[in-house]
Amino acid sequence: MTMHYLLTLPYLAFFALLLPRKKNFFYPLLFILAIFLNLPLFEDLSINDFTFSFIGNLSFVFLAFCTIILLETTRDKNYFLISQKGLFFLISINFLFFLTFLNIIPINLYYQDQHITLIIACCITIIAYFFDRILAILYLLTLFVYTIRLFDSNNILDYFFDLPSILVALIMLFYSKIRKK
C-alpha cells in the first residue's frame, strides 16, 4: 500500500520541471498537487491508484532519482547531481536488464538465485562508481533498502531496474543538453 503514496514523487518531479520557480507560487502548488494526487476521485480510487494499476511497483532507484530531480528543481542554481556519463550508464544498464527480462537477450540474469542476483547488483554498483559517484551512492543506498526489505519484492533487481527509470534518465539527459545550450 505504501507504493501508492510513493507514486506521488514522479508526478511531483515532472511538474517541478515544468512549473515556474517562483517561491511564493512553487511550493504551495507542489503541496496542493501532492494532496490532489492522493484524493479518491472515481469509485474511491486516486490518480496514484490508477497509475499503480498501469505501471506496478517502481524501483527504489527510480524513486530516489525522482527525489533528486525534486531537490534540484527547488534550488536557485541549476546543476545536475548525476553526470551525463552516469545518466548514460543508468539508461544502458536498465535497457540491458529490460531486454533480458523480455528474453530478447537470452541470458537469464533476472531470475537467477538470490545470491547470484546480489552479486550482480554489487558488481553493477562497483561499475557505476567508475561512471558517476552519486549514482554509485544511490545504488549503495538501494542495496541497503533491499537488506531491510522496504518493498514487497524478494528480487534485488526489482529494487534496481524498471522501465520508467529509462524514460526519466532520457528526459534528464535531453534536459541537461538543452540547458547547456
JSON list of N, CA and C in Angstrom, two decimals, residues 1-13 30-31 33-40 44-53 56-59 62-63 66-67 70 150-152:
[
{"chain": "A", "resi": 1, "resn": "MET", "atom": "N", "xyz": [0.81, -1.20, 0.00]},
{"chain": "A", "resi": 1, "resn": "MET", "atom": "CA", "xyz": [0.00, 0.00, 0.00]},
{"chain": "A", "resi": 1, "resn": "MET", "atom": "C", "xyz": [0.85, 1.26, 0.00]},
{"chain": "A", "resi": 2, "resn": "THR", "atom": "N", "xyz": [2.06, 1.18, 0.53]},
{"chain": "A", "resi": 2, "resn": "THR", "atom": "CA", "xyz": [2.90, 2.38, 0.56]},
{"chain": "A", "resi": 2, "resn": "THR", "atom": "C", "xyz": [3.33, 2.80, -0.83]},
{"chain": "A", "resi": 3, "resn": "MET", "atom": "N", "xyz": [3.37, 1.85, -1.77]},
{"chain": "A", "resi": 3, "resn": "MET", "atom": "CA", "xyz": [3.79, 2.20, -3.12]},
{"chain": "A", "resi": 3, "resn": "MET", "atom": "C", "xyz": [2.81, 3.18, -3.77]},
{"chain": "A", "resi": 4, "resn": "HIS", "atom": "N", "xyz": [1.54, 3.12, -3.39]},
{"chain": "A", "resi": 4, "resn": "HIS", "atom": "CA", "xyz": [0.55, 4.04, -3.94]},
{"chain": "A", "resi": 4, "resn": "HIS", "atom": "C", "xyz": [0.91, 5.48, -3.58]},
{"chain": "A", "resi": 5, "resn": "TYR", "atom": "N", "xyz": [1.35, 5.68, -2.36]},
{"chain": "A", "resi": 5, "resn": "TYR", "atom": "CA", "xyz": [1.70, 7.03, -1.93]},
{"chain": "A", "resi": 5, "resn": "TYR", "atom": "C", "xyz": [3.04, 7.46, -2.50]},
{"chain": "A", "resi": 6, "resn": "LEU", "atom": "N", "xyz": [3.93, 6.51, -2.73]},
{"chain": "A", "resi": 6, "resn": "LEU", "atom": "CA", "xyz": [5.23, 6.85, -3.31]},
{"chain": "A", "resi": 6, "resn": "LEU", "atom": "C", "xyz": [5.12, 7.24, -4.78]},
{"chain": "A", "resi": 7, "resn": "LEU", "atom": "N", "xyz": [4.03, 6.90, -5.42]},
{"chain": "A", "resi": 7, "resn": "LEU", "atom": "CA", "xyz": [3.84, 7.31, -6.81]},
{"chain": "A", "resi": 7, "resn": "LEU", "atom": "C", "xyz": [3.63, 8.81, -6.95]},
{"chain": "A", "resi": 8, "resn": "THR", "atom": "N", "xyz": [3.49, 9.51, -5.84]},
{"chain": "A", "resi": 8, "resn": "THR", "atom": "CA", "xyz": [3.39, 10.96, -5.88]},
{"chain": "A", "resi": 8, "resn": "THR", "atom": "C", "xyz": [4.71, 11.58, -6.31]},
{"chain": "A", "resi": 9, "resn": "LEU", "atom": "N", "xyz": [5.83, 10.95, -5.97]},
{"chain": "A", "resi": 9, "resn": "LEU", "atom": "CA", "xyz": [7.15, 11.51, -6.30]},
{"chain": "A", "resi": 9, "resn": "LEU", "atom": "C", "xyz": [7.38, 11.71, -7.79]},
{"chain": "A", "resi": 10, "resn": "PRO", "atom": "N", "xyz": [7.08, 10.74, -8.67]},
{"chain": "A", "resi": 10, "resn": "PRO", "atom": "CA", "xyz": [7.29, 11.01, -10.09]},
{"chain": "A", "resi": 10, "resn": "PRO", "atom": "C", "xyz": [6.42, 12.15, -10.63]},
{"chain": "A", "resi": 11, "resn": "TYR", "atom": "N", "xyz": [5.19, 12.24, -10.16]},
{"chain": "A", "resi": 11, "resn": "TYR", "atom": "CA", "xyz": [4.34, 13.35, -10.59]},
{"chain": "A", "resi": 11, "resn": "TYR", "atom": "C", "xyz": [4.90, 14.69, -10.13]},
{"chain": "A", "resi": 12, "resn": "LEU", "atom": "N", "xyz": [5.33, 14.75, -8.89]},
{"chain": "A", "resi": 12, "resn": "LEU", "atom": "CA", "xyz": [5.90, 16.00, -8.38]},
{"chain": "A", "resi": 12, "resn": "LEU", "atom": "C", "xyz": [7.17, 16.39, -9.11]},
{"chain": "A", "resi": 13, "resn": "ALA", "atom": "N", "xyz": [8.01, 15.40, -9.42]},
{"chain": "A", "resi": 13, "resn": "ALA", "atom": "CA", "xyz": [9.25, 15.69, -10.16]},
{"chain": "A", "resi": 13, "resn": "ALA", "atom": "C", "xyz": [8.94, 16.19, -11.56]},
{"chain": "A", "resi": 30, "resn": "LEU", "atom": "N", "xyz": [3.08, 22.65, -5.42]},
{"chain": "A", "resi": 30, "resn": "LEU", "atom": "CA", "xyz": [3.51, 21.25, -5.28]},
{"chain": "A", "resi": 30, "resn": "LEU", "atom": "C", "xyz": [2.80, 20.57, -4.13]},
{"chain": "A", "resi": 31, "resn": "PHE", "atom": "N", "xyz": [2.56, 21.28, -3.04]},
{"chain": "A", "resi": 31, "resn": "PHE", "atom": "CA", "xyz": [1.84, 20.73, -1.90]},
{"chain": "A", "resi": 31, "resn": "PHE", "atom": "C", "xyz": [0.40, 20.40, -2.27]},
{"chain": "A", "resi": 33, "resn": "LEU", "atom": "N", "xyz": [-0.72, 19.82, -5.27]},
{"chain": "A", "resi": 33, "resn": "LEU", "atom": "CA", "xyz": [-0.66, 18.72, -6.23]},
{"chain": "A", "resi": 33, "resn": "LEU", "atom": "C", "xyz": [-0.48, 17.38, -5.51]},
{"chain": "A", "resi": 34, "resn": "ALA", "atom": "N", "xyz": [0.35, 17.34, -4.48]},
{"chain": "A", "resi": 34, "resn": "ALA", "atom": "CA", "xyz": [0.56, 16.10, -3.73]},
{"chain": "A", "resi": 34, "resn": "ALA", "atom": "C", "xyz": [-0.72, 15.65, -3.04]},
{"chain": "A", "resi": 35, "resn": "ILE", "atom": "N", "xyz": [-1.48, 16.58, -2.53]},
{"chain": "A", "resi": 35, "resn": "ILE", "atom": "CA", "xyz": [-2.76, 16.23, -1.90]},
{"chain": "A", "resi": 35, "resn": "ILE", "atom": "C", "xyz": [-3.76, 15.75, -2.94]},
{"chain": "A", "resi": 36, "resn": "PHE", "atom": "N", "xyz": [-3.82, 16.45, -4.08]},
{"chain": "A", "resi": 36, "resn": "PHE", "atom": "CA", "xyz": [-4.77, 16.10, -5.13]},
{"chain": "A", "resi": 36, "resn": "PHE", "atom": "C", "xyz": [-4.51, 14.71, -5.70]},
{"chain": "A", "resi": 37, "resn": "LEU", "atom": "N", "xyz": [-3.25, 14.33, -5.83]},
{"chain": "A", "resi": 37, "resn": "LEU", "atom": "CA", "xyz": [-2.91, 13.02, -6.39]},
{"chain": "A", "resi": 37, "resn": "LEU", "atom": "C", "xyz": [-3.36, 11.86, -5.51]},
{"chain": "A", "resi": 38, "resn": "ASN", "atom": "N", "xyz": [-3.54, 12.11, -4.23]},
{"chain": "A", "resi": 38, "resn": "ASN", "atom": "CA", "xyz": [-3.93, 11.05, -3.30]},
{"chain": "A", "resi": 38, "resn": "ASN", "atom": "C", "xyz": [-5.39, 11.09, -2.89]},
{"chain": "A", "resi": 39, "resn": "LEU", "atom": "N", "xyz": [-6.15, 12.05, -3.40]},
{"chain": "A", "resi": 39, "resn": "LEU", "atom": "CA", "xyz": [-7.57, 12.12, -3.09]},
{"chain": "A", "resi": 39, "resn": "LEU", "atom": "C", "xyz": [-8.34, 11.10, -3.91]},
{"chain": "A", "resi": 40, "resn": "PRO", "atom": "N", "xyz": [-9.30, 10.41, -3.32]},
{"chain": "A", "resi": 40, "resn": "PRO", "atom": "CA", "xyz": [-10.12, 9.48, -4.11]},
{"chain": "A", "resi": 40, "resn": "PRO", "atom": "C", "xyz": [-11.04, 10.25, -5.04]},
{"chain": "A", "resi": 44, "resn": "ASP", "atom": "N", "xyz": [-13.57, 5.67, -5.24]},
{"chain": "A", "resi": 44, "resn": "ASP", "atom": "CA", "xyz": [-12.57, 5.58, -4.18]},
{"chain": "A", "resi": 44, "resn": "ASP", "atom": "C", "xyz": [-11.17, 5.26, -4.69]},
{"chain": "A", "resi": 45, "resn": "LEU", "atom": "N", "xyz": [-10.86, 5.60, -5.93]},
{"chain": "A", "resi": 45, "resn": "LEU", "atom": "CA", "xyz": [-9.52, 5.41, -6.47]},
{"chain": "A", "resi": 45, "resn": "LEU", "atom": "C", "xyz": [-8.91, 6.78, -6.78]},
{"chain": "A", "resi": 46, "resn": "SER", "atom": "N", "xyz": [-7.67, 6.95, -6.39]},
{"chain": "A", "resi": 46, "resn": "SER", "atom": "CA", "xyz": [-6.98, 8.21, -6.67]},
{"chain": "A", "resi": 46, "resn": "SER", "atom": "C", "xyz": [-6.19, 8.08, -7.98]},
{"chain": "A", "resi": 47, "resn": "ILE", "atom": "N", "xyz": [-5.57, 9.18, -8.37]},
{"chain": "A", "resi": 47, "resn": "ILE", "atom": "CA", "xyz": [-4.73, 9.17, -9.57]},
{"chain": "A", "resi": 47, "resn": "ILE", "atom": "C", "xyz": [-3.54, 8.24, -9.36]},
{"chain": "A", "resi": 48, "resn": "ASN", "atom": "N", "xyz": [-3.01, 8.20, -8.15]},
{"chain": "A", "resi": 48, "resn": "ASN", "atom": "CA", "xyz": [-1.91, 7.28, -7.85]},
{"chain": "A", "resi": 48, "resn": "ASN", "atom": "C", "xyz": [-2.35, 5.82, -7.99]},
{"chain": "A", "resi": 49, "resn": "ASP", "atom": "N", "xyz": [-3.58, 5.52, -7.60]},
{"chain": "A", "resi": 49, "resn": "ASP", "atom": "CA", "xyz": [-4.08, 4.14, -7.74]},
{"chain": "A", "resi": 49, "resn": "ASP", "atom": "C", "xyz": [-4.21, 3.75, -9.21]},
{"chain": "A", "resi": 50, "resn": "PHE", "atom": "N", "xyz": [-4.69, 4.69, -10.05]},
{"chain": "A", "resi": 50, "resn": "PHE", "atom": "CA", "xyz": [-4.77, 4.41, -11.48]},
{"chain": "A", "resi": 50, "resn": "PHE", "atom": "C", "xyz": [-3.38, 4.20, -12.07]},
{"chain": "A", "resi": 51, "resn": "THR", "atom": "N", "xyz": [-2.43, 5.02, -11.67]},
{"chain": "A", "resi": 51, "resn": "THR", "atom": "CA", "xyz": [-1.06, 4.88, -12.17]},
{"chain": "A", "resi": 51, "resn": "THR", "atom": "C", "xyz": [-0.47, 3.55, -11.73]},
{"chain": "A", "resi": 52, "resn": "PHE", "atom": "N", "xyz": [-0.72, 3.16, -10.49]},
{"chain": "A", "resi": 52, "resn": "PHE", "atom": "CA", "xyz": [-0.21, 1.88, -9.98]},
{"chain": "A", "resi": 52, "resn": "PHE", "atom": "C", "xyz": [-0.78, 0.71, -10.75]},
{"chain": "A", "resi": 53, "resn": "SER", "atom": "N", "xyz": [-2.03, 0.82, -11.19]},
{"chain": "A", "resi": 53, "resn": "SER", "atom": "CA", "xyz": [-2.63, -0.27, -11.94]},
{"chain": "A", "resi": 53, "resn": "SER", "atom": "C", "xyz": [-2.00, -0.44, -13.32]},
{"chain": "A", "resi": 56, "resn": "GLY", "atom": "N", "xyz": [2.60, -0.56, -11.96]},
{"chain": "A", "resi": 56, "resn": "GLY", "atom": "CA", "xyz": [3.00, -1.54, -10.96]},
{"chain": "A", "resi": 56, "resn": "GLY", "atom": "C", "xyz": [4.02, -0.95, -10.00]},
{"chain": "A", "resi": 57, "resn": "ASN", "atom": "N", "xyz": [4.78, -1.81, -9.36]},
{"chain": "A", "resi": 57, "resn": "ASN", "atom": "CA", "xyz": [5.79, -1.35, -8.41]},
{"chain": "A", "resi": 57, "resn": "ASN", "atom": "C", "xyz": [6.93, -0.65, -9.13]},
{"chain": "A", "resi": 58, "resn": "LEU", "atom": "N", "xyz": [7.38, 0.43, -8.54]},
{"chain": "A", "resi": 58, "resn": "LEU", "atom": "CA", "xyz": [8.52, 1.16, -9.07]},
{"chain": "A", "resi": 58, "resn": "LEU", "atom": "C", "xyz": [9.78, 0.74, -8.32]},
{"chain": "A", "resi": 59, "resn": "SER", "atom": "N", "xyz": [10.91, 0.90, -8.97]},
{"chain": "A", "resi": 59, "resn": "SER", "atom": "CA", "xyz": [12.16, 0.56, -8.31]},
{"chain": "A", "resi": 59, "resn": "SER", "atom": "C", "xyz": [12.57, 1.69, -7.36]},
{"chain": "A", "resi": 62, "resn": "PHE", "atom": "N", "xyz": [14.45, 4.49, -9.16]},
{"chain": "A", "resi": 62, "resn": "PHE", "atom": "CA", "xyz": [13.59, 5.46, -9.83]},
{"chain": "A", "resi": 62, "resn": "PHE", "atom": "C", "xyz": [13.01, 6.46, -8.84]},
{"chain": "A", "resi": 63, "resn": "LEU", "atom": "N", "xyz": [12.57, 5.98, -7.69]},
{"chain": "A", "resi": 63, "resn": "LEU", "atom": "CA", "xyz": [12.01, 6.88, -6.68]},
{"chain": "A", "resi": 63, "resn": "LEU", "atom": "C", "xyz": [13.07, 7.83, -6.14]},
{"chain": "A", "resi": 66, "resn": "CYS", "atom": "N", "xyz": [13.76, 10.45, -8.79]},
{"chain": "A", "resi": 66, "resn": "CYS", "atom": "CA", "xyz": [12.73, 11.49, -8.77]},
{"chain": "A", "resi": 66, "resn": "CYS", "atom": "C", "xyz": [12.93, 12.45, -7.60]},
{"chain": "A", "resi": 67, "resn": "THR", "atom": "N", "xyz": [13.40, 11.92, -6.47]},
{"chain": "A", "resi": 67, "resn": "THR", "atom": "CA", "xyz": [13.70, 12.78, -5.32]},
{"chain": "A", "resi": 67, "resn": "THR", "atom": "C", "xyz": [14.86, 13.71, -5.64]},
{"chain": "A", "resi": 70, "resn": "LEU", "atom": "N", "xyz": [13.52, 16.48, -7.73]},
{"chain": "A", "resi": 70, "resn": "LEU", "atom": "CA", "xyz": [12.80, 17.44, -6.89]},
{"chain": "A", "resi": 70, "resn": "LEU", "atom": "C", "xyz": [13.76, 18.33, -6.11]},
{"chain": "A", "resi": 150, "resn": "LEU", "atom": "N", "xyz": [12.29, -3.03, 2.28]},
{"chain": "A", "resi": 150, "resn": "LEU", "atom": "CA", "xyz": [11.33, -1.94, 2.33]},
{"chain": "A", "resi": 150, "resn": "LEU", "atom": "C", "xyz": [10.14, -2.20, 1.41]},
{"chain": "A", "resi": 151, "resn": "PHE", "atom": "N", "xyz": [10.38, -2.83, 0.28]},
{"chain": "A", "resi": 151, "resn": "PHE", "atom": "CA", "xyz": [9.31, -3.14, -0.67]},
{"chain": "A", "resi": 151, "resn": "PHE", "atom": "C", "xyz": [8.91, -4.60, -0.55]},
{"chain": "A", "resi": 152, "resn": "ASP", "atom": "N", "xyz": [7.86, -4.96, -1.28]},
{"chain": "A", "resi": 152, "resn": "ASP", "atom": "CA", "xyz": [7.32, -6.32, -1.19]},
{"chain": "A", "resi": 152, "resn": "ASP", "atom": "C", "xyz": [8.13, -7.37, -1.95]}
]
